[in-house]
RNA sequence: GGGCGGAUAGCUCAGUUGGGAGAGCAUCGGUCUUACACACCGAAGGUCGCAGGUUCAAGCCCUGUUCCGCCUACCA
């Protein structure tokens, strides 16, 4: 045994082999069966842009923890893995490389060639991601691996789109979108990062075309984007500036009345400013409002265009000049103004998709917007039309993908209607769970409200903090903003719509075609200019009509598309937002809408019914838990919920576990691009996968962020350098080695600098744990010999046996409860406390002598084997590799384990059962007895340490105690002797104080350790203890002297304090007596 | 500007309905005691961000305040 059990745990020798065993066993697969209890996790798909980082590691480990635990609990588990095509992110990366390596743009190589290259990129990174996940020990079902653009998912995307379209929930409209001029696509709000930039307010004068004497000759408007003036189509003034300003002043007065002293100066200043403004600005604004009513116009500088002065409440009398320029095509608020004044003012788009200005910009056409800005400002200044320029800081949206500033841009896009509909929306059409709700967003809000459940009785709950995250979820959905689902990209699911403006005759041809298609394979709408949809048969007049036609199935496309195109329709070039396909993930992966015909890849598990078992969709939907970080709540959780509710009438999952985000030592978000990111494979290589998992679980408490101090390994010295405090070099990715002043790089982007690997010593803790577990198991197994089971009579159990079993029962319960509460760190702490604190530090030491003797050895081995068995089970979800490896060895030494009966056996720990609390093991009194022993032992050890007695040297001791305490100690005095290194131990109510003995007072127990004494040292130590007791007595005494305390505090609290007071007084007497003995 | 969260030992974090401040790592002292020196034994270390308030009693509840993180917004 000793030979084939290495002294140290070498993780590299087991990791690959163990994972292979799991794979071959098929234990990771989800196979529908007769079990009612199932547990389903849909992996939040990593995108194929790059490799996984520490945040993914946390996410994957949390999922694996839950799935392994549930698998052991006997649930039928499915953990669905996969990757996301991540449209814009992936295309951006591949395009960037194309340009860097070959100097080509996507237009040079064309749509098909670009998509082909992206597929190759995807294959490469998908393989790397799978490698990382397997290295982390992820026990997902690889035989059902999905990709959001594979045949199974693609069919679901198309079907979902069709149904939304058919229900009139998808529309096409002109909207201002966030435009990425670099990638030339619309991006969603989520893809925008805000940065503070230094800028200016430019105050510009717009002269009146026809100012009469006594009237102002111009109005002044201010802007942070002067170039957009080329697209101005009006200037607005408030229709009733006086009233609004007075209302603002009144509002301020009201706030002043109740405002705290601190805020008063600011409020007063603001009130005074507005009061002053009343006289300086209002007369002019009233005059301007009158001029606007009179239909007066302004001359737009530089272009000379005549634009009206209009009345609109968007113009705020309390700000700026009180007038505001209106650029409907390039500002969301101005767009709203345009909607209100459609028939009075124009909307002019001056921007090309690439960020240059178009022909509407006159002489500025063809130049980039930044160039236009400079020239517009220069030209205005030359004409004396710039009144002033102020410095100003503003939060400017930048595209997360291209890092360039976002432009609001008017373009035709596709939207999903999120708001409430007049007739409501039918959810789960054709299912047993069908219901009607006001709108998509509202249903998703209701299901998390705690007040409404689906027909199956399900709802959505967040963990570990239900209120907080339900709050962010609901707040976002409550805005009910329509979801822009089109992207001007080439990589993604193409929108299956053919559209065009065609004659009545052609419309009728298309309608006939749609009518003839079986199973509603083609659906058409006629849209008016506002996007409102009408059924073709209800349209009146001769056209032409804007027609939208959706082909339901890809397989029909080759047949139907030519017919639509012959009728003058064209397929939309856009693709769908990535989140559209991600939102379907909880059921697209299961083969929805028809698992029987889902086209899985060769070698994959079919999703349809097999030999009488239900289909994956029927069996595994609705799922159980989504595990993710909080920044994805709106993107994912909300959208998956509403899609699941809409298409299947039930939630995609009932629980959402929000785990922490990982930050570096400075509290900054970890990211590859900042160079503070850690590759999980580096950690696995250095510390082992179990160590990494252990630490990640240990860090997952309840907080929202976790700081993980990051170090670089110096390429010069090999020393660790803390990146939170290290000095930067020439860029933020380079640092100075404090040992030699040399610079190094953490990203590997600077050619002439050596690259440093980034790691974190925080993972050492996990390695220490694994070593301990390994060694404890090694000890246990060496001592088990070849253990064969026989039923054990309870009389054979000694107190320490009953104690450790009682502790074990307690630990099993506590660990289970912590996992149920989504508290991995709490669960791990409990398990560790039992294993390390109870089993290793006490039980193993206590039974060492017994393992050598004949009488007590069998019981000790049986208990030891049961403890190790349970320890491995409890730790398995956290540290699966080492526990599985030790389980193999335990199985060899003690194939059948148990006390009265054998424990349920299993070849693989992964498939073994989760321990249950054994009520008969719980023994409060033995726990108290041992606790008393531990107190005495610690007191003796403390004395030994004070006198620096080597542990090899035995001492004599005498314990003076009374009543129950004495009985307990006497009963287990042999354990005290063993654990405290005592040779001769005497106990009694009155013991002879050994000559020259050190003394400790522990409760009402007095302990004398003979043979070690230093009078002065004893005096100092005892005096210190006496002072401490006196201080505490004083505190409690004060409390007990307080009549109000005695009156108002609950009786049990008062009694507790009294008891403690009495105990401390006894202790004080003992300490005092000992002190006197030294005088 | 609004919202959410955090501030507890040198570091990273626990602290569950208010009732004697905890863990791990790091530090210090001792020990190679028949699994483990990647260990064991012991010790030291905290005005619980700051200021008020409620209460017999506050790390915990309330108000204010400072700093940090995240989300969010249209302020000319």
mmCIF file of N, CA and C (backbone and C1' of nucleotides) in Angstrom, chain A residues 7-8 201 222 314 316 319 324 333 392 481 663 701 703-704 707 762 768 771-772 775-776 779 836 848 941 948 951 1032 1042 1044-1045 1048 1050 1060, chain B residues 4-5 11-14 19-20 23-25 29-31 33-36 38-44 55-56 65 69-70 72-76:
data_model
loop_
_atom_site.group_PDB
_atom_site.id
_atom_site.type_symbol
_atom_site.label_atom_id
_atom_site.label_comp_id
_atom_site.label_asym_id
_atom_site.label_seq_id
_atom_site.Cartn_x
_atom_site.Cartn_y
_atom_site.Cartn_z
ATOM 1 N N UNK A 7 3.542 9.799 -1.638
ATOM 2 C CA UNK A 7 3.504 10.651 -0.449
ATOM 3 C C UNK A 7 2.877 12.008 -0.742
ATOM 4 N N UNK A 8 2.985 12.449 -1.979
ATOM 5 C CA UNK A 8 2.423 13.752 -2.338
ATOM 6 C C UNK A 8 1.353 13.559 -3.402
ATOM 7 N N UNK A 201 -19.016 72.851 -25.237
ATOM 8 C CA UNK A 201 -20.300 73.342 -25.718
ATOM 9 C C UNK A 201 -20.012 74.460 -26.700
ATOM 10 N N UNK A 222 -26.936 75.861 -28.363
ATOM 11 C CA UNK A 222 -25.677 75.259 -27.929
ATOM 12 C C UNK A 222 -25.691 73.782 -28.282
ATOM 13 N N UNK A 314 -39.845 70.413 -25.683
ATOM 14 C CA UNK A 314 -38.493 69.897 -25.480
ATOM 15 C C UNK A 314 -37.517 71.032 -25.169
ATOM 16 N N UNK A 316 -36.115 73.851 -23.186
ATOM 17 C CA UNK A 316 -36.264 74.101 -21.753
ATOM 18 C C UNK A 316 -35.824 75.537 -21.453
ATOM 19 N N UNK A 319 -32.557 76.320 -19.367
ATOM 20 C CA UNK A 319 -31.227 75.898 -19.799
ATOM 21 C C UNK A 319 -30.742 76.726 -20.989
ATOM 22 N N UNK A 324 -33.369 75.414 -28.687
ATOM 23 C CA UNK A 324 -32.591 74.227 -28.981
ATOM 24 C C UNK A 324 -32.711 73.878 -30.453
ATOM 25 N N UNK A 333 -33.833 62.643 -29.006
ATOM 26 C CA UNK A 333 -34.854 63.565 -28.528
ATOM 27 C C UNK A 333 -35.407 64.398 -29.672
ATOM 28 N N UNK A 392 -16.447 71.236 -21.511
ATOM 29 C CA UNK A 392 -17.512 70.387 -21.001
ATOM 30 C C UNK A 392 -17.062 68.933 -21.035
ATOM 31 N N UNK A 481 -38.923 48.544 -23.726
ATOM 32 C CA UNK A 481 -38.396 49.127 -24.962
ATOM 33 C C UNK A 481 -38.364 48.087 -26.059
ATOM 34 N N UNK A 663 -12.674 40.238 -9.981
ATOM 35 C CA UNK A 663 -11.892 41.436 -10.276
ATOM 36 C C UNK A 663 -10.446 41.191 -9.883
ATOM 37 N N UNK A 701 -19.181 33.737 -1.930
ATOM 38 C CA UNK A 701 -19.955 33.910 -0.706
ATOM 39 C C UNK A 701 -21.318 34.460 -1.085
ATOM 40 N N UNK A 703 -21.367 38.041 -2.044
ATOM 41 C CA UNK A 703 -21.078 39.380 -2.549
ATOM 42 C C UNK A 703 -21.153 39.409 -4.062
ATOM 43 N N UNK A 704 -21.202 40.604 -4.589
ATOM 44 C CA UNK A 704 -21.339 40.679 -6.036
ATOM 45 C C UNK A 704 -19.992 40.682 -6.755
ATOM 46 N N UNK A 707 -12.421 40.079 -5.157
ATOM 47 C CA UNK A 707 -11.100 40.567 -5.545
ATOM 48 C C UNK A 707 -10.108 39.413 -5.536
ATOM 49 N N UNK A 762 -3.488 33.273 -4.707
ATOM 50 C CA UNK A 762 -4.674 32.942 -3.935
ATOM 51 C C UNK A 762 -5.039 31.453 -4.067
ATOM 52 N N UNK A 768 -3.086 23.506 -0.851
ATOM 53 C CA UNK A 768 -2.850 23.021 0.509
ATOM 54 C C UNK A 768 -3.963 22.068 0.929
ATOM 55 N N UNK A 771 -3.531 18.684 -0.753
ATOM 56 C CA UNK A 771 -2.451 17.923 -0.127
ATOM 57 C C UNK A 771 -2.932 17.289 1.173
ATOM 58 N N UNK A 772 -3.667 18.077 1.943
ATOM 59 C CA UNK A 772 -4.154 17.560 3.223
ATOM 60 C C UNK A 772 -5.109 16.390 3.006
ATOM 61 N N UNK A 775 -3.186 13.313 2.008
ATOM 62 C CA UNK A 775 -2.426 12.686 3.082
ATOM 63 C C UNK A 775 -3.319 12.026 4.113
ATOM 64 N N UNK A 776 -4.449 12.667 4.390
ATOM 65 C CA UNK A 776 -5.377 12.053 5.345
ATOM 66 C C UNK A 776 -5.893 10.739 4.781
ATOM 67 N N UNK A 779 -3.205 8.133 5.060
ATOM 68 C CA UNK A 779 -3.127 7.570 6.402
ATOM 69 C C UNK A 779 -4.259 6.568 6.639
ATOM 70 N N UNK A 836 -11.031 18.684 8.381
ATOM 71 C CA UNK A 836 -9.725 19.114 8.884
ATOM 72 C C UNK A 836 -9.745 19.258 10.408
ATOM 73 N N UNK A 848 -5.169 6.631 16.614
ATOM 74 C CA UNK A 848 -3.877 6.060 16.224
ATOM 75 C C UNK A 848 -3.479 4.862 17.091
ATOM 76 N N UNK A 941 -2.108 22.336 26.363
ATOM 77 C CA UNK A 941 -1.195 22.627 25.245
ATOM 78 C C UNK A 941 -0.687 24.054 25.318
ATOM 79 N N UNK A 948 7.476 26.109 26.429
ATOM 80 C CA UNK A 948 8.254 25.547 25.333
ATOM 81 C C UNK A 948 8.655 24.100 25.584
ATOM 82 N N UNK A 951 7.160 18.549 22.109
ATOM 83 C CA UNK A 951 6.006 17.662 22.097
ATOM 84 C C UNK A 951 6.403 16.230 22.414
ATOM 85 N N UNK A 1032 -14.297 41.762 31.963
ATOM 86 C CA UNK A 1032 -15.526 41.149 31.476
ATOM 87 C C UNK A 1032 -16.590 41.165 32.585
ATOM 88 N N UNK A 1042 -28.175 47.348 35.880
ATOM 89 C CA UNK A 1042 -29.101 48.226 35.159
ATOM 90 C C UNK A 1042 -30.528 47.694 35.297
ATOM 91 N N UNK A 1044 -33.234 48.730 34.037
ATOM 92 C CA UNK A 1044 -33.962 48.679 32.776
ATOM 93 C C UNK A 1044 -33.665 47.392 32.023
ATOM 94 N N UNK A 1045 -32.386 46.969 32.131
ATOM 95 C CA UNK A 1045 -32.020 45.711 31.473
ATOM 96 C C UNK A 1045 -32.810 44.561 32.085
ATOM 97 N N UNK A 1048 -36.515 44.949 30.973
ATOM 98 C CA UNK A 1048 -36.954 44.859 29.569
ATOM 99 C C UNK A 1048 -36.346 43.702 28.782
ATOM 100 N N UNK A 1050 -35.345 40.014 27.636
ATOM 101 C CA UNK A 1050 -35.994 38.719 27.837
ATOM 102 C C UNK A 1050 -35.326 37.947 28.971
ATOM 103 N N UNK A 1060 -23.319 33.560 33.489
ATOM 104 C CA UNK A 1060 -21.961 33.867 33.045
ATOM 105 C C UNK A 1060 -21.207 34.659 34.119
ATOM 106 P P C B 4 -31.870 51.940 -4.244
ATOM 107 O "O5'" C B 4 -30.888 50.739 -4.592
ATOM 108 C "C5'" C B 4 -31.391 49.541 -5.154
ATOM 109 C "C4'" C B 4 -30.251 48.642 -5.564
ATOM 110 C "C3'" C B 4 -29.221 48.331 -4.483
ATOM 111 O "O3'" C B 4 -29.663 47.353 -3.563
ATOM 112 C "C1'" C B 4 -28.095 48.880 -6.471
ATOM 113 P P G B 5 -29.136 47.433 -2.055
ATOM 114 O "O5'" G B 5 -27.591 47.057 -2.201
ATOM 115 C "C5'" G B 5 -27.223 45.728 -2.536
ATOM 116 C "C4'" G B 5 -25.764 45.655 -2.853
ATOM 117 C "C3'" G B 5 -24.808 45.993 -1.721
ATOM 118 O "O3'" G B 5 -24.697 44.946 -0.774
ATOM 119 C "C1'" G B 5 -24.056 47.009 -3.706
ATOM 120 P P C B 11 -5.235 45.337 4.921
ATOM 121 O "O5'" C B 11 -5.021 44.020 4.050
ATOM 122 C "C5'" C B 11 -4.267 44.061 2.849
ATOM 123 C "C4'" C B 11 -4.372 42.724 2.152
ATOM 124 C "C3'" C B 11 -5.796 42.290 1.795
ATOM 125 O "O3'" C B 11 -6.199 42.825 0.553
ATOM 126 C "C1'" C B 11 -4.674 40.514 2.914
ATOM 127 P P U B 12 -7.726 43.157 0.317
ATOM 128 O "O5'" U B 12 -8.371 41.712 0.224
ATOM 129 C "C5'" U B 12 -8.127 40.884 -0.907
ATOM 130 C "C4'" U B 12 -8.856 39.579 -0.758
ATOM 131 C "C3'" U B 12 -10.333 39.684 -0.399
ATOM 132 O "O3'" U B 12 -11.127 39.992 -1.531
ATOM 133 C "C1'" U B 12 -9.312 38.049 0.966
ATOM 134 P P C B 13 -12.574 40.619 -1.313
ATOM 135 O "O5'" C B 13 -13.300 39.411 -0.584
ATOM 136 C "C5'" C B 13 -14.326 39.625 0.347
ATOM 137 C "C4'" C B 13 -14.510 38.357 1.130
ATOM 138 C "C3'" C B 13 -15.706 38.332 2.066
ATOM 139 O "O3'" C B 13 -16.877 38.007 1.358
ATOM 140 C "C1'" C B 13 -13.808 37.515 3.196
ATOM 141 P P A B 14 -18.295 38.354 1.950
ATOM 142 O "O5'" A B 14 -18.498 37.105 2.908
ATOM 143 C "C5'" A B 14 -18.732 37.293 4.265
ATOM 144 C "C4'" A B 14 -18.838 35.960 4.931
ATOM 145 C "C3'" A B 14 -19.901 35.902 6.017
ATOM 146 O "O3'" A B 14 -21.155 35.549 5.498
ATOM 147 C "C1'" A B 14 -17.851 35.219 6.907
ATOM 148 P P G B 19 -27.760 39.250 18.204
ATOM 149 O "O5'" G B 19 -27.656 39.730 19.714
ATOM 150 C "C5'" G B 19 -26.504 40.452 20.108
ATOM 151 C "C4'" G B 19 -26.301 40.325 21.592
ATOM 152 C "C3'" G B 19 -26.068 38.903 22.071
ATOM 153 O "O3'" G B 19 -24.960 38.899 22.957
ATOM 154 C "C1'" G B 19 -27.900 39.892 23.235
ATOM 155 P P G B 20 -23.764 38.914 23.323
ATOM 156 O "O5'" G B 20 -22.829 38.257 22.175
ATOM 157 C "C5'" G B 20 -21.507 38.750 21.966
ATOM 158 C "C4'" G B 20 -20.754 38.785 23.263
ATOM 159 C "C3'" G B 20 -19.279 38.433 23.156
ATOM 160 O "O3'" G B 20 -18.510 39.609 23.070
ATOM 161 C "C1'" G B 20 -20.323 37.169 24.881
ATOM 162 P P A B 23 -11.073 32.185 14.318
ATOM 163 O "O5'" A B 23 -11.269 31.690 12.812
ATOM 164 C "C5'" A B 23 -12.128 30.592 12.537
ATOM 165 C "C4'" A B 23 -12.190 30.372 11.052
ATOM 166 C "C3'" A B 23 -10.833 30.355 10.358
ATOM 167 O "O3'" A B 23 -10.242 29.076 10.442
ATOM 168 C "C1'" A B 23 -12.318 31.773 9.172
ATOM 169 P P G B 24 -8.681 28.942 10.455
ATOM 170 O "O5'" G B 24 -8.285 29.226 8.948
ATOM 171 C "C5'" G B 24 -8.633 28.312 7.913
ATOM 172 C "C4'" G B 24 -8.299 28.925 6.571
ATOM 173 C "C3'" G B 24 -6.877 29.456 6.450
ATOM 174 O "O3'" G B 24 -5.959 28.432 6.124
ATOM 175 C "C1'" G B 24 -8.392 31.096 5.688
ATOM 176 P P C B 25 -4.485 28.502 6.664
ATOM 177 O "O5'" C B 25 -3.868 29.722 5.837
ATOM 178 C "C5'" C B 25 -3.643 29.610 4.435
ATOM 179 C "C4'" C B 25 -3.299 30.949 3.845
ATOM 180 C "C3'" C B 25 -2.071 31.636 4.434
ATOM 181 O "O3'" C B 25 -0.857 31.143 3.880
ATOM 182 C "C1'" C B 25 -3.839 33.193 4.274
ATOM 183 P P G B 29 9.936 34.232 15.682
ATOM 184 O "O5'" G B 29 9.393 33.295 16.840
ATOM 185 C "C5'" G B 29 9.591 33.662 18.187
ATOM 186 C "C4'" G B 29 8.934 32.663 19.097
ATOM 187 C "C3'" G B 29 9.283 31.200 18.842
ATOM 188 O "O3'" G B 29 10.546 30.837 19.365
ATOM 189 C "C1'" G B 29 6.953 31.402 19.128
ATOM 190 P P G B 30 11.361 29.683 18.655
ATOM 191 O "O5'" G B 30 10.549 28.375 19.050
ATOM 192 C "C5'" G B 30 10.492 27.942 20.401
ATOM 193 C "C4'" G B 30 9.520 26.817 20.554
ATOM 194 C "C3'" G B 30 9.816 25.570 19.727
ATOM 195 O "O3'" G B 30 10.840 24.773 20.283
ATOM 196 C "C1'" G B 30 7.528 26.105 19.545
ATOM 197 P P U B 31 11.788 24.030 19.303
ATOM 198 O "O5'" U B 31 10.882 22.830 18.781
ATOM 199 C "C5'" U B 31 10.443 21.825 19.693
ATOM 200 C "C4'" U B 31 9.414 20.949 19.042
ATOM 201 C "C3'" U B 31 9.897 20.124 17.851
ATOM 202 O "O3'" U B 31 10.602 18.972 18.273
ATOM 203 C "C1'" U B 31 7.795 21.087 17.365
ATOM 204 P P U B 33 9.573 13.834 15.183
ATOM 205 O "O5'" U B 33 8.601 13.993 16.416
ATOM 206 C "C5'" U B 33 8.532 12.951 17.399
ATOM 207 C "C4'" U B 33 7.110 12.560 17.641
ATOM 208 C "C3'" U B 33 6.315 12.148 16.396
ATOM 209 O "O3'" U B 33 6.462 10.764 16.170
ATOM 210 C "C1'" U B 33 5.079 13.662 17.756
ATOM 211 P P U B 34 7.022 10.206 14.835
ATOM 212 O "O5'" U B 34 5.750 9.737 13.998
ATOM 213 C "C5'" U B 34 5.926 9.245 12.665
ATOM 214 C "C4'" U B 34 5.424 7.827 12.563
ATOM 215 C "C3'" U B 34 3.911 7.686 12.465
ATOM 216 O "O3'" U B 34 3.442 7.898 11.150
ATOM 217 C "C1'" U B 34 4.698 6.199 14.084
ATOM 218 P P A B 35 1.889 8.073 10.857
ATOM 219 O "O5'" A B 35 1.884 8.785 9.430
ATOM 220 C "C5'" A B 35 1.730 8.035 8.234
ATOM 221 C "C4'" A B 35 1.335 8.957 7.134
ATOM 222 C "C3'" A B 35 1.959 10.355 7.231
ATOM 223 O "O3'" A B 35 3.223 10.368 6.614
ATOM 224 C "C1'" A B 35 -0.388 10.540 6.931
ATOM 225 P P C B 36 4.338 11.355 7.177
ATOM 226 O "O5'" C B 36 3.878 12.797 6.701
ATOM 227 C "C5'" C B 36 3.837 13.103 5.302
ATOM 228 C "C4'" C B 36 2.998 14.326 5.079
ATOM 229 C "C3'" C B 36 3.444 15.570 5.830
ATOM 230 O "O3'" C B 36 4.494 16.222 5.137
ATOM 231 C "C1'" C B 36 1.094 15.322 6.001
ATOM 232 P P C B 38 6.903 22.304 3.336
ATOM 233 O "O5'" C B 38 5.298 22.403 3.261
ATOM 234 C "C5'" C B 38 4.616 23.684 3.279
ATOM 235 C "C4'" C B 38 3.164 23.393 3.008
ATOM 236 C "C3'" C B 38 2.763 22.090 3.687
ATOM 237 O "O3'" C B 38 1.961 22.230 4.864
ATOM 238 C "C1'" C B 38 2.434 21.979 1.277
ATOM 239 P P A B 39 0.599 22.899 5.049
ATOM 240 O "O5'" A B 39 0.065 21.951 6.205
ATOM 241 C "C5'" A B 39 -0.109 20.566 5.967
ATOM 242 C "C4'" A B 39 0.404 19.770 7.139
ATOM 243 C "C3'" A B 39 0.059 20.291 8.515
ATOM 244 O "O3'" A B 39 -1.266 20.000 8.856
ATOM 245 C "C1'" A B 39 2.305 19.619 8.470
ATOM 246 P P C B 40 -2.109 20.945 9.798
ATOM 247 O "O5'" C B 40 -1.487 20.595 11.209
ATOM 248 C "C5'" C B 40 -1.603 19.282 11.729
ATOM 249 C "C4'" C B 40 -0.769 19.153 12.967
ATOM 250 C "C3'" C B 40 -1.044 20.192 14.034
ATOM 251 O "O3'" C B 40 -2.189 19.883 14.799
ATOM 252 C "C1'" C B 40 1.274 19.983 13.737
ATOM 253 P P C B 41 -3.131 21.040 15.303
ATOM 254 O "O5'" C B 41 -2.294 21.596 16.528
ATOM 255 C "C5'" C B 41 -1.961 20.737 17.597
ATOM 256 C "C4'" C B 41 -1.073 21.462 18.567
ATOM 257 C "C3'" C B 41 -1.507 22.872 18.917
ATOM 258 O "O3'" C B 41 -2.558 22.896 19.853
ATOM 259 C "C1'" C B 41 0.799 22.861 18.472
ATOM 260 P P G B 42 -3.675 24.045 19.717
ATOM 261 O "O5'" G B 42 -2.865 25.353 20.157
ATOM 262 C "C5'" G B 42 -2.522 25.531 21.517
ATOM 263 C "C4'" G B 42 -1.487 26.597 21.665
ATOM 264 C "C3'" G B 42 -1.907 28.014 21.328
ATOM 265 O "O3'" G B 42 -2.729 28.585 22.318
ATOM 266 C "C1'" G B 42 0.244 27.618 20.471
ATOM 267 P P A B 43 -3.742 29.762 21.942
ATOM 268 O "O5'" A B 43 -2.751 31.004 21.781
ATOM 269 C "C5'" A B 43 -1.990 31.460 22.882
ATOM 270 C "C4'" A B 43 -1.026 32.510 22.416
ATOM 271 C "C3'" A B 43 -1.652 33.781 21.871
ATOM 272 O "O3'" A B 43 -2.006 34.663 22.913
ATOM 273 C "C1'" A B 43 0.065 33.052 20.411
ATOM 274 P P A B 44 -3.213 35.649 22.762
ATOM 275 O "O5'" A B 44 -2.592 36.812 21.868
ATOM 276 C "C5'" A B 44 -1.504 37.599 22.365
ATOM 277 C "C4'" A B 44 -0.854 38.334 21.222
ATOM 278 C "C3'" A B 44 -1.788 39.250 20.443
ATOM 279 O "O3'" A B 44 -1.909 40.513 21.069
ATOM 280 C "C1'" A B 44 -0.598 37.893 18.932
ATOM 281 P P U B 55 -35.804 55.093 22.394
ATOM 282 O "O5'" U B 55 -35.263 53.617 22.622
ATOM 283 C "C5'" U B 55 -36.062 52.497 22.257
ATOM 284 C "C4'" U B 55 -35.280 51.228 22.433
ATOM 285 C "C3'" U B 55 -34.601 51.062 23.785
ATOM 286 O "O3'" U B 55 -35.507 50.594 24.766
ATOM 287 C "C1'" U B 55 -33.089 50.502 22.053
ATOM 288 P P C B 56 -35.391 51.199 26.247
ATOM 289 O "O5'" C B 56 -34.011 50.622 26.794
ATOM 290 C "C5'" C B 56 -33.423 51.165 27.980
ATOM 291 C "C4'" C B 56 -32.316 50.251 28.447
ATOM 292 C "C3'" C B 56 -31.295 49.889 27.386
ATOM 293 O "O3'" C B 56 -30.304 50.884 27.265
ATOM 294 C "C1'" C B 56 -31.990 47.927 28.496
ATOM 295 P P U B 65 -26.188 63.346 3.010
ATOM 296 O "O5'" U B 65 -24.714 63.089 3.549
ATOM 297 C "C5'" U B 65 -23.942 64.160 4.082
ATOM 298 C "C4'" U B 65 -22.604 63.645 4.574
ATOM 299 C "C3'" U B 65 -21.763 62.946 3.513
ATOM 300 O "O3'" U B 65 -21.044 63.850 2.699
ATOM 301 C "C1'" U B 65 -21.809 61.636 5.485
ATOM 302 P P G B 69 -13.896 53.020 -8.370
ATOM 303 O "O5'" G B 69 -14.855 51.757 -8.485
ATOM 304 C "C5'" G B 69 -14.312 50.449 -8.533
ATOM 305 C "C4'" G B 69 -15.412 49.434 -8.443
ATOM 306 C "C3'" G B 69 -16.485 49.515 -9.509
ATOM 307 O "O3'" G B 69 -16.060 48.950 -10.733
ATOM 308 C "C1'" G B 69 -17.505 49.210 -7.412
ATOM 309 P P C B 70 -16.589 49.570 -12.122
ATOM 310 O "O5'" C B 70 -18.068 49.015 -12.184
ATOM 311 C "C5'" C B 70 -18.315 47.621 -12.339
ATOM 312 C "C4'" C B 70 -19.755 47.309 -12.065
ATOM 313 C "C3'" C B 70 -20.760 47.970 -12.999
ATOM 314 O "O3'" C B 70 -20.876 47.290 -14.230
ATOM 315 C "C1'" C B 70 -21.497 48.196 -10.767
ATOM 316 P P U B 72 -26.388 49.353 -18.251
ATOM 317 O "O5'" U B 72 -27.274 50.583 -17.747
ATOM 318 C "C5'" U B 72 -28.676 50.423 -17.555
ATOM 319 C "C4'" U B 72 -29.277 51.696 -17.026
ATOM 320 C "C3'" U B 72 -29.083 52.939 -17.893
ATOM 321 O "O3'" U B 72 -29.999 52.979 -18.976
ATOM 322 C "C1'" U B 72 -28.590 53.481 -15.657
ATOM 323 P P A B 73 -29.548 53.752 -20.276
ATOM 324 O "O5'" A B 73 -29.865 55.271 -19.903
ATOM 325 C "C5'" A B 73 -31.183 55.651 -19.541
ATOM 326 C "C4'" A B 73 -31.207 57.086 -19.129
ATOM 327 C "C3'" A B 73 -30.497 58.059 -20.064
ATOM 328 O "O3'" A B 73 -31.282 58.390 -21.189
ATOM 329 C "C1'" A B 73 -29.905 58.527 -17.839
ATOM 330 P P C B 74 -30.551 58.732 -22.559
ATOM 331 O "O5'" C B 74 -29.836 60.111 -22.290
ATOM 332 C "C5'" C B 74 -29.306 60.822 -23.386
ATOM 333 C "C4'" C B 74 -29.780 62.243 -23.360
ATOM 334 C "C3'" C B 74 -29.542 62.987 -22.058
ATOM 335 O "O3'" C B 74 -28.225 63.509 -22.024
ATOM 336 C "C1'" C B 74 -31.756 63.378 -22.802
ATOM 337 P P C B 75 -27.399 63.349 -20.675
ATOM 338 O "O5'" C B 75 -26.490 64.623 -20.681
ATOM 339 C "C5'" C B 75 -26.826 65.724 -19.854
ATOM 340 C "C4'" C B 75 -27.869 66.563 -20.506
ATOM 341 C "C3'" C B 75 -27.594 68.060 -20.476
ATOM 342 O "O3'" C B 75 -26.808 68.467 -21.566
ATOM 343 C "C1'" C B 75 -29.721 67.640 -19.572
ATOM 344 P P A B 76 -25.910 69.686 -21.222
ATOM 345 O "O5'" A B 76 -26.245 70.709 -22.387
ATOM 346 C "C5'" A B 76 -26.462 70.170 -23.663
ATOM 347 C "C4'" A B 76 -26.641 71.276 -24.630
ATOM 348 C "C3'" A B 76 -26.098 72.609 -24.137
ATOM 349 O "O3'" A B 76 -25.173 73.117 -25.081
ATOM 350 C "C1'" A B 76 -28.413 72.808 -24.683
#
